[in-house]
Short mmCIF file of C-alpha atoms and ligand atoms in Angstrom, two decimals:
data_model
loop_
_atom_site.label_atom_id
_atom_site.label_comp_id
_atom_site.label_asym_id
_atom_site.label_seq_id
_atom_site.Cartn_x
_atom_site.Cartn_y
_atom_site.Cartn_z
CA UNK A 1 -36.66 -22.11 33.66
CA UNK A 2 -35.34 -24.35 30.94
CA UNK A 3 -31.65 -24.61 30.25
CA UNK A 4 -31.54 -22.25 26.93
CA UNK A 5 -33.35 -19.44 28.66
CA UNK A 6 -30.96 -19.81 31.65
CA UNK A 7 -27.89 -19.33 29.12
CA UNK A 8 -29.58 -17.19 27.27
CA UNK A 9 -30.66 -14.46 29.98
CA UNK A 10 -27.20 -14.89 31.37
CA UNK A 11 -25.70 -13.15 28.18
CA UNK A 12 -24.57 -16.42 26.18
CA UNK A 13 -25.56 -15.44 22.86
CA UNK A 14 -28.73 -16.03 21.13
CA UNK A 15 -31.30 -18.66 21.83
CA UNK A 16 -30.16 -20.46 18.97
CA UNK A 17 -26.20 -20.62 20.42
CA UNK A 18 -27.26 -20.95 23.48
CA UNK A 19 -29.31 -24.00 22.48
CA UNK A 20 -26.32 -25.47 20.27
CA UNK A 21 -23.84 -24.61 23.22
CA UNK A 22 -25.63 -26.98 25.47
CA UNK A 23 -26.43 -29.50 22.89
CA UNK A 24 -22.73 -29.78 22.15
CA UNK A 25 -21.72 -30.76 25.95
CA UNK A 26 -20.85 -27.45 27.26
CA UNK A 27 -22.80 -26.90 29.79
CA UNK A 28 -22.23 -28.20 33.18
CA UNK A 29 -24.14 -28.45 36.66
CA UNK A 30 -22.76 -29.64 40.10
CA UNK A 31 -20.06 -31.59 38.21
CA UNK A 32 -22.87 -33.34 35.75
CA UNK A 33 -23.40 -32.65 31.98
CA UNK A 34 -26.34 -30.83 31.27
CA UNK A 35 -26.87 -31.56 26.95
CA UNK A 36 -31.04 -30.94 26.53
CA UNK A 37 -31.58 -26.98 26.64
CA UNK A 38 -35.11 -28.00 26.90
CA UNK A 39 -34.61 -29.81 30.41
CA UNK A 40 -35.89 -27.44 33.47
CA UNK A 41 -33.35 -25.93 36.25
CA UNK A 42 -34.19 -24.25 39.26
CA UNK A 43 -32.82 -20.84 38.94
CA UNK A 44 -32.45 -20.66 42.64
CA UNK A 45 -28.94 -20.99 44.30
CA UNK A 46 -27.59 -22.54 40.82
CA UNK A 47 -24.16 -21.98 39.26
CA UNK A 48 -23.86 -23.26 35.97
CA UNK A 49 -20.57 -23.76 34.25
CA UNK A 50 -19.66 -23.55 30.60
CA UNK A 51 -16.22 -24.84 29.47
CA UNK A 52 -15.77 -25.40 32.61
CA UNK A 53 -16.31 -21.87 33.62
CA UNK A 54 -18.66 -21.55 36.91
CA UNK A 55 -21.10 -18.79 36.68
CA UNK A 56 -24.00 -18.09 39.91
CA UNK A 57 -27.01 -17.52 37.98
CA UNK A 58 -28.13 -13.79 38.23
CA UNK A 59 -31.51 -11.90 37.56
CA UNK A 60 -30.07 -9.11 37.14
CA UNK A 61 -26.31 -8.46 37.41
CA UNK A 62 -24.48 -5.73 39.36
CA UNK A 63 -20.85 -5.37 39.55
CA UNK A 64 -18.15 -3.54 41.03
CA UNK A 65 -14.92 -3.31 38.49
CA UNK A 66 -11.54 -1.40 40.10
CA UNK A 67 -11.14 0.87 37.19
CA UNK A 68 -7.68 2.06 35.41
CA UNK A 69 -6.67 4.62 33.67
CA UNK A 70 -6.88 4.75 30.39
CA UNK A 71 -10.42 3.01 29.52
CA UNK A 72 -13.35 4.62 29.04
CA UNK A 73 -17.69 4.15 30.22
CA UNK A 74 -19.01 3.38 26.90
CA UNK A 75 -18.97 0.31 24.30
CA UNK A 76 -18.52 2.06 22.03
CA UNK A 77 -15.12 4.03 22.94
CA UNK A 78 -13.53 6.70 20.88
CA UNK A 79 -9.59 7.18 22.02
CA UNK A 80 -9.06 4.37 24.46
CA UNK A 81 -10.22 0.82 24.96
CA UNK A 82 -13.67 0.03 26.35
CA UNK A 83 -13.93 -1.18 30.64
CA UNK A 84 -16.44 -3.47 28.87
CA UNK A 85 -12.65 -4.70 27.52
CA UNK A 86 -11.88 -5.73 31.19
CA UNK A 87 -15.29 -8.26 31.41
CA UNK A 88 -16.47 -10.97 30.09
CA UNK A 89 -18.30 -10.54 27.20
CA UNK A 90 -21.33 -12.10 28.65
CA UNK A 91 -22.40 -8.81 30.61
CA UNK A 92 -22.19 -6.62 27.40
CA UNK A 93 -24.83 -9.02 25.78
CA UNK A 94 -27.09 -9.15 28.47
CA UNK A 95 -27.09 -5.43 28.73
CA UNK A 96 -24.91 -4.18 31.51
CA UNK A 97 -24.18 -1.04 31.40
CA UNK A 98 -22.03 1.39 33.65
CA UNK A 99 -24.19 3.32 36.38
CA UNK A 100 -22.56 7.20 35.63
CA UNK A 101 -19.07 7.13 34.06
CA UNK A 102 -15.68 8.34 35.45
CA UNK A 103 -13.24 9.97 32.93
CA UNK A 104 -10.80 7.81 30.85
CA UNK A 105 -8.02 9.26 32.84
CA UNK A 106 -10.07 8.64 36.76
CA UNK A 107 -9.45 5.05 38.62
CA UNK A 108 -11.07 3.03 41.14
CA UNK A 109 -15.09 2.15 41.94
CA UNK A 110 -17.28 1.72 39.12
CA UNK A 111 -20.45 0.01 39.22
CA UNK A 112 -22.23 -1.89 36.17
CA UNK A 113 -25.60 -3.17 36.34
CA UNK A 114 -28.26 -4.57 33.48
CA UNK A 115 -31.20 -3.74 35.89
CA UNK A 116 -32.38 -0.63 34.34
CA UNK A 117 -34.19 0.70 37.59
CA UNK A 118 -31.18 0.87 39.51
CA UNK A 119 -29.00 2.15 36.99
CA UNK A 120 -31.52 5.20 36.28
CA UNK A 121 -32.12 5.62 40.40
CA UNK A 122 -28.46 5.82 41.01
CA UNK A 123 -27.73 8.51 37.98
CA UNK A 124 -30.54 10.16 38.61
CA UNK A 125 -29.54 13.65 39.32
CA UNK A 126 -32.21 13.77 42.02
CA UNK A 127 -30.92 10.79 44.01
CA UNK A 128 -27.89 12.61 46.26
CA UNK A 129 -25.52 9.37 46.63
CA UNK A 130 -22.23 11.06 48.47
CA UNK A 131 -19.12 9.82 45.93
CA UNK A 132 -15.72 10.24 47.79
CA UNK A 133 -12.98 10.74 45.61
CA UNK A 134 -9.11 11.13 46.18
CA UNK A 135 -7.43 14.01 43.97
CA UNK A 136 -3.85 14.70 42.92
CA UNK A 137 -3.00 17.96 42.92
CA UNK A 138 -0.70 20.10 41.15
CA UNK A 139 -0.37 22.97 43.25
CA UNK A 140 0.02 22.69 47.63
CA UNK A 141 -3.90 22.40 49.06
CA UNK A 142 -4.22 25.40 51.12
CA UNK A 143 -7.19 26.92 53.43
CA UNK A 144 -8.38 29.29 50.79
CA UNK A 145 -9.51 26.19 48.38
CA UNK A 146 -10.59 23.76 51.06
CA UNK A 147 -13.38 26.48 52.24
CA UNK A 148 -14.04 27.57 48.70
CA UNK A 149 -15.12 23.82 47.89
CA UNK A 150 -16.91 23.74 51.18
CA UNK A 151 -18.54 26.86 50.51
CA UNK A 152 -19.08 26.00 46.80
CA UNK A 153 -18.27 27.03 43.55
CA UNK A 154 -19.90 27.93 40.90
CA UNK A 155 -19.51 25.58 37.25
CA UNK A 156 -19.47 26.99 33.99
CA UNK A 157 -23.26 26.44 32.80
CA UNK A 158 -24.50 25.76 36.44
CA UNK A 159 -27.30 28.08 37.92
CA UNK A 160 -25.67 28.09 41.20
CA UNK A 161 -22.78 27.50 43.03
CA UNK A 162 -21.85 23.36 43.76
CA UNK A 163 -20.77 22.94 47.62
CA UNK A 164 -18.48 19.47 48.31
CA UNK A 165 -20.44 17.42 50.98
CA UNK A 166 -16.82 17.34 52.66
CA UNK A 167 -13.34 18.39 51.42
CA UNK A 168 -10.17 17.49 53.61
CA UNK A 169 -6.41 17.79 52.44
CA UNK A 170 -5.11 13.81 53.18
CA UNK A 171 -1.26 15.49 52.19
CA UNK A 172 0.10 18.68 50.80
CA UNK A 173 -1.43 17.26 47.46
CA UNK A 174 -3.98 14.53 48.09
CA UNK A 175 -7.50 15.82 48.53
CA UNK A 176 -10.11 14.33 49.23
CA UNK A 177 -13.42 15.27 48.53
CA UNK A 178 -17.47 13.99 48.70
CA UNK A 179 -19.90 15.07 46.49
CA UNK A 180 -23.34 14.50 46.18
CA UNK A 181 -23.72 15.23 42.73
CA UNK A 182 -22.32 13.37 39.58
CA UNK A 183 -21.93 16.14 36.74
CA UNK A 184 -19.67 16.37 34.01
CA UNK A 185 -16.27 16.33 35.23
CA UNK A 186 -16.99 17.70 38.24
CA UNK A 187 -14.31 17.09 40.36
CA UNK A 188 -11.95 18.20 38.19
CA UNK A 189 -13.92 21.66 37.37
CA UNK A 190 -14.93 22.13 41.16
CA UNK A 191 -10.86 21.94 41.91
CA UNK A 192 -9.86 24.08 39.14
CA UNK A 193 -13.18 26.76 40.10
CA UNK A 194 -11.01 26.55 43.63
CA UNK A 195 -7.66 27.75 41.60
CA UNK A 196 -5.68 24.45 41.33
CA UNK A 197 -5.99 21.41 39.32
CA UNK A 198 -6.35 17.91 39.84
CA UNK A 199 -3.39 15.43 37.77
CA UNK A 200 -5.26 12.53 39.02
CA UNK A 201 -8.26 11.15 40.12
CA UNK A 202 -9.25 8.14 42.30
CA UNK A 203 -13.25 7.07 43.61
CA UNK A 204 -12.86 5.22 46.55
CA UNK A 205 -16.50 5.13 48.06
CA UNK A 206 -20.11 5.23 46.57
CA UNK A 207 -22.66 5.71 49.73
CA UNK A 208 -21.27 3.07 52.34
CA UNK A 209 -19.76 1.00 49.21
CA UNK A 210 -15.71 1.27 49.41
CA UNK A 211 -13.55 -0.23 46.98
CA UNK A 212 -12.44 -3.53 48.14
CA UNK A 213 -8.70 -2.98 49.24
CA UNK A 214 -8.02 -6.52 47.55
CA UNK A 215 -9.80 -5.80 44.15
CA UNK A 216 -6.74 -5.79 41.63
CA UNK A 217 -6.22 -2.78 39.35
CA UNK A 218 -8.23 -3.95 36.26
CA UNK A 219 -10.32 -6.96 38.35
CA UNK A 220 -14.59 -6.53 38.62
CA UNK A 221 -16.60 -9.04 40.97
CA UNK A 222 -20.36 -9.02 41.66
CA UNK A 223 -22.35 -7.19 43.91
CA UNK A 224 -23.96 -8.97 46.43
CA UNK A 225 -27.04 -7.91 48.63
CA UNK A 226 -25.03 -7.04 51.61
CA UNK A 227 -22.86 -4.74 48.93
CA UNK A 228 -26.19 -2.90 47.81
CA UNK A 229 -27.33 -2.19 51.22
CA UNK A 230 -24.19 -0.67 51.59
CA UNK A 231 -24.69 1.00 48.72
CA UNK A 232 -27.98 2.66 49.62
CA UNK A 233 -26.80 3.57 53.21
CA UNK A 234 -24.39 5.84 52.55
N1 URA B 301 -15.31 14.06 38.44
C1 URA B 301 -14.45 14.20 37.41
O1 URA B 301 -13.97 15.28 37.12
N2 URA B 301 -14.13 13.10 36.72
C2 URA B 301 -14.59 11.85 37.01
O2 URA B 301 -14.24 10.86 36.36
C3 URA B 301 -15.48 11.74 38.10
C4 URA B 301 -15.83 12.87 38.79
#
Protein backbone atom coordinates (compact mmCIF):
# COMPACT_ATOMS: atom_id res chain seq x y z
CA UNK A 1 0.00 0.00 0.00
CA UNK A 2 1.54 3.37 -0.70
CA UNK A 3 2.25 5.81 2.08
CA UNK A 4 -0.93 8.28 1.46
CA UNK A 5 -3.38 5.42 1.49
CA UNK A 6 -1.72 4.10 4.69
CA UNK A 7 -2.37 7.69 6.38
CA UNK A 8 -5.23 8.07 4.79
CA UNK A 9 -7.18 4.74 5.84
CA UNK A 10 -5.74 5.32 9.26
CA UNK A 11 -8.04 8.48 9.70
CA UNK A 12 -5.37 11.31 8.83
CA UNK A 13 -7.45 13.49 6.86
CA UNK A 14 -7.97 13.53 3.23
CA UNK A 15 -5.77 12.13 0.56
CA UNK A 16 -4.71 15.45 -0.23
CA UNK A 17 -3.43 16.17 3.71
CA UNK A 18 -2.41 13.10 4.02
CA UNK A 19 -0.21 13.48 0.94
CA UNK A 20 1.06 17.09 2.10
CA UNK A 21 1.57 15.63 5.74
CA UNK A 22 4.14 13.25 4.46
CA UNK A 23 5.60 15.50 1.93
CA UNK A 24 6.31 17.99 4.68
CA UNK A 25 8.53 15.41 6.88
CA UNK A 26 5.97 14.13 9.17
CA UNK A 27 5.85 10.92 8.75
CA UNK A 28 8.18 8.53 10.30
CA UNK A 29 9.09 4.67 10.08
CA UNK A 30 11.47 2.61 12.37
CA UNK A 31 13.23 5.89 13.28
CA UNK A 32 13.63 6.93 9.31
CA UNK A 33 11.78 9.77 7.45
CA UNK A 34 9.33 8.62 5.19
CA UNK A 35 8.65 12.18 2.67
CA UNK A 36 7.19 10.39 -0.88
CA UNK A 37 3.41 9.34 -0.11
CA UNK A 38 3.81 7.57 -3.33
CA UNK A 39 6.63 5.13 -1.94
CA UNK A 40 5.08 1.48 -1.01
CA UNK A 41 4.95 0.07 2.80
CA UNK A 42 4.11 -3.20 3.86
CA UNK A 43 1.06 -2.85 5.92
CA UNK A 44 2.05 -5.87 7.87
CA UNK A 45 3.48 -5.51 11.47
CA UNK A 46 4.15 -1.60 10.67
CA UNK A 47 3.78 1.31 13.10
CA UNK A 48 4.07 4.49 11.57
CA UNK A 49 4.62 7.66 13.50
CA UNK A 50 3.51 11.19 12.77
CA UNK A 51 5.01 14.06 14.84
CA UNK A 52 6.54 11.69 16.40
CA UNK A 53 3.43 9.94 17.43
CA UNK A 54 3.68 5.93 16.92
CA UNK A 55 0.59 4.45 15.57
CA UNK A 56 0.36 0.15 14.68
CA UNK A 57 -1.29 0.23 11.46
CA UNK A 58 -4.91 -1.18 11.72
CA UNK A 59 -7.50 -2.60 9.11
CA UNK A 60 -9.99 -2.02 11.00
CA UNK A 61 -9.83 -0.53 14.51
CA UNK A 62 -11.48 -1.78 17.73
CA UNK A 63 -11.12 -0.23 21.01
CA UNK A 64 -11.91 -0.49 24.50
CA UNK A 65 -12.29 3.22 26.23
CA UNK A 66 -12.99 3.16 30.38
CA UNK A 67 -15.91 5.45 30.15
CA UNK A 68 -16.93 8.46 32.70
CA UNK A 69 -19.66 9.98 33.59
CA UNK A 70 -20.79 12.66 32.05
CA UNK A 71 -20.05 11.97 28.13
CA UNK A 72 -22.24 10.67 25.90
CA UNK A 73 -22.23 7.63 22.57
CA UNK A 74 -22.72 9.95 19.79
CA UNK A 75 -20.61 12.73 17.80
CA UNK A 76 -22.84 14.58 17.73
CA UNK A 77 -23.81 15.13 21.61
CA UNK A 78 -26.64 17.19 22.89
CA UNK A 79 -26.03 18.07 26.88
CA UNK A 80 -22.58 16.73 27.54
CA UNK A 81 -19.31 16.36 25.70
CA UNK A 82 -18.78 13.62 23.12
CA UNK A 83 -16.43 10.04 24.36
CA UNK A 84 -15.25 10.73 20.78
CA UNK A 85 -13.82 13.94 23.08
CA UNK A 86 -11.63 11.36 24.99
CA UNK A 87 -9.80 9.96 21.42
CA UNK A 88 -7.86 10.98 19.03
CA UNK A 89 -9.45 12.48 16.37
CA UNK A 90 -8.11 10.03 13.93
CA UNK A 91 -10.81 7.26 14.84
CA UNK A 92 -13.77 9.72 14.31
CA UNK A 93 -12.48 10.22 10.64
CA UNK A 94 -11.97 6.85 9.82
CA UNK A 95 -15.37 5.97 11.04
CA UNK A 96 -15.34 4.45 14.47
CA UNK A 97 -18.19 4.35 15.99
CA UNK A 98 -19.41 3.05 19.51
CA UNK A 99 -20.80 -0.68 19.40
CA UNK A 100 -24.38 0.08 21.63
CA UNK A 101 -24.15 3.15 23.92
CA UNK A 102 -24.25 3.41 27.77
CA UNK A 103 -26.09 6.47 29.26
CA UNK A 104 -24.23 9.82 29.81
CA UNK A 105 -24.50 9.22 33.46
CA UNK A 106 -23.13 4.98 33.21
CA UNK A 107 -19.10 4.32 33.46
CA UNK A 108 -16.76 1.73 32.54
CA UNK A 109 -16.42 -0.77 29.20
CA UNK A 110 -17.25 0.65 25.99
CA UNK A 111 -16.19 -0.69 22.83
CA UNK A 112 -15.63 1.38 19.43
CA UNK A 113 -14.98 -0.19 16.24
CA UNK A 114 -15.00 1.20 12.34
CA UNK A 115 -15.59 -2.45 11.10
CA UNK A 116 -19.18 -2.24 10.36
CA UNK A 117 -19.80 -6.14 10.61
CA UNK A 118 -18.84 -6.34 14.04
CA UNK A 119 -20.40 -3.34 15.21
CA UNK A 120 -23.92 -4.51 13.67
CA UNK A 121 -23.21 -8.38 15.04
CA UNK A 122 -22.55 -7.16 18.49
CA UNK A 123 -25.84 -4.68 18.62
CA UNK A 124 -27.71 -6.88 16.98
CA UNK A 125 -30.59 -7.61 19.18
CA UNK A 126 -30.39 -11.25 18.09
CA UNK A 127 -26.77 -11.79 19.15
CA UNK A 128 -27.27 -12.55 23.24
CA UNK A 129 -23.69 -11.14 24.46
CA UNK A 130 -24.14 -11.40 28.56
CA UNK A 131 -23.17 -7.49 29.75
CA UNK A 132 -22.40 -7.50 33.58
CA UNK A 133 -23.02 -4.38 35.13
CA UNK A 134 -22.52 -3.04 38.80
CA UNK A 135 -25.57 -0.84 40.14
CA UNK A 136 -25.88 1.70 42.96
CA UNK A 137 -28.78 1.54 44.65
CA UNK A 138 -30.90 3.80 46.50
CA UNK A 139 -32.92 1.66 48.54
CA UNK A 140 -31.28 -1.84 50.66
CA UNK A 141 -31.30 -4.92 47.84
CA UNK A 142 -33.56 -7.37 49.33
CA UNK A 143 -34.84 -11.06 48.25
CA UNK A 144 -38.06 -9.80 46.81
CA UNK A 145 -36.06 -7.75 43.89
CA UNK A 146 -33.19 -10.14 43.39
CA UNK A 147 -35.90 -13.00 42.32
CA UNK A 148 -38.09 -10.48 40.57
CA UNK A 149 -35.00 -9.66 38.19
CA UNK A 150 -34.28 -13.34 38.04
CA UNK A 151 -37.70 -14.10 37.30
CA UNK A 152 -38.08 -11.05 34.99
CA UNK A 153 -39.86 -8.05 34.60
CA UNK A 154 -41.78 -6.74 32.35
CA UNK A 155 -40.59 -3.03 30.42
CA UNK A 156 -42.87 -0.47 29.48
CA UNK A 157 -43.39 -1.20 25.58
CA UNK A 158 -41.89 -4.80 25.87
CA UNK A 159 -44.14 -7.85 24.80
CA UNK A 160 -42.89 -9.85 27.60
CA UNK A 161 -41.27 -9.89 30.67
CA UNK A 162 -37.01 -9.34 30.54
CA UNK A 163 -35.28 -12.04 32.98
CA UNK A 164 -31.40 -10.90 34.20
CA UNK A 165 -29.04 -13.78 33.05
CA UNK A 166 -27.82 -13.43 36.83
CA UNK A 167 -28.55 -10.85 39.59
CA UNK A 168 -26.48 -11.03 42.96
CA UNK A 169 -26.43 -8.24 45.76
CA UNK A 170 -22.25 -7.53 46.00
CA UNK A 171 -23.41 -5.10 49.36
CA UNK A 172 -26.57 -3.81 50.88
CA UNK A 173 -26.50 -1.45 47.73
CA UNK A 174 -24.21 -2.76 45.00
CA UNK A 175 -25.93 -5.09 42.57
CA UNK A 176 -24.80 -6.69 40.20
CA UNK A 177 -26.48 -7.88 37.36
CA UNK A 178 -25.97 -9.78 33.59
CA UNK A 179 -28.07 -9.27 30.90
CA UNK A 180 -28.24 -10.59 27.66
CA UNK A 181 -30.01 -7.95 26.07
CA UNK A 182 -28.95 -4.26 25.37
CA UNK A 183 -32.32 -2.12 25.31
CA UNK A 184 -32.93 1.28 26.14
CA UNK A 185 -31.92 1.91 29.56
CA UNK A 186 -32.45 -1.25 30.64
CA UNK A 187 -30.76 -1.65 33.65
CA UNK A 188 -32.02 1.16 35.06
CA UNK A 189 -35.86 0.29 34.07
CA UNK A 190 -35.37 -3.52 34.96
CA UNK A 191 -34.23 -2.14 38.70
CA UNK A 192 -36.88 0.34 39.01
CA UNK A 193 -39.71 -2.57 37.39
CA UNK A 194 -38.07 -4.49 40.69
CA UNK A 195 -39.20 -1.33 43.04
CA UNK A 196 -35.82 0.45 43.62
CA UNK A 197 -33.62 2.55 41.59
CA UNK A 198 -30.25 2.54 40.46
CA UNK A 199 -28.00 6.19 41.36
CA UNK A 200 -25.25 4.71 39.43
CA UNK A 201 -24.17 2.55 36.93
CA UNK A 202 -20.88 0.73 36.12
CA UNK A 203 -20.21 -2.15 32.95
CA UNK A 204 -17.53 -4.16 33.99
CA UNK A 205 -17.67 -7.21 31.50
CA UNK A 206 -18.85 -7.72 27.81
CA UNK A 207 -18.82 -11.75 27.12
CA UNK A 208 -15.33 -12.84 28.63
CA UNK A 209 -14.04 -9.07 27.97
CA UNK A 210 -13.50 -7.30 31.59
CA UNK A 211 -12.43 -3.90 31.96
CA UNK A 212 -8.79 -3.78 32.41
CA UNK A 213 -8.30 -2.98 36.24
CA UNK A 214 -5.35 -0.59 35.03
CA UNK A 215 -7.35 1.32 32.28
CA UNK A 216 -7.56 4.97 33.82
CA UNK A 217 -10.96 6.64 34.19
CA UNK A 218 -11.14 8.50 30.81
CA UNK A 219 -8.08 6.22 29.01
CA UNK A 220 -9.17 3.83 25.62
CA UNK A 221 -6.49 1.28 24.15
CA UNK A 222 -6.97 -1.15 21.24
CA UNK A 223 -8.39 -4.37 21.05
CA UNK A 224 -6.27 -7.00 20.22
CA UNK A 225 -7.17 -10.58 18.85
CA UNK A 226 -6.73 -12.29 22.10
CA UNK A 227 -9.30 -9.34 23.49
CA UNK A 228 -11.96 -10.33 20.72
CA UNK A 229 -11.82 -13.92 21.42
CA UNK A 230 -12.57 -12.97 24.71
CA UNK A 231 -15.07 -11.06 23.56
CA UNK A 232 -16.96 -13.72 21.62
CA UNK A 233 -16.54 -16.38 24.44
CA UNK A 234 -18.43 -15.03 26.89
N1 LIG B 1 -28.67 0.03 31.07
C1 LIG B 1 -28.95 1.31 31.41
O1 LIG B 1 -29.96 1.60 32.01
N2 LIG B 1 -28.06 2.25 31.05
C2 LIG B 1 -26.89 1.99 30.42
O2 LIG B 1 -26.09 2.89 30.14
C3 LIG B 1 -26.62 0.64 30.08
C4 LIG B 1 -27.54 -0.31 30.42
Amino acid sequence: MNLESVLFTQGFGSRRQCRTLIADGHVTIDGALHADPDADVSTETLTFSVDGIAWPYREHAYLLLNKPAGYECSREPQHHLSVFNLLPPQFAERGVQCVGRLDQDTTGLLLLSDDGKFVHAFTSPKRKVPKVYLATTRHPLDEAQLGALREGVLLHGEPKPIAAVSANARGEHALELTVLEGKYHQVKRMVAAAGNRVEALHRERIGGLGLPATLAVGAWQWLDEADLGSLRSG
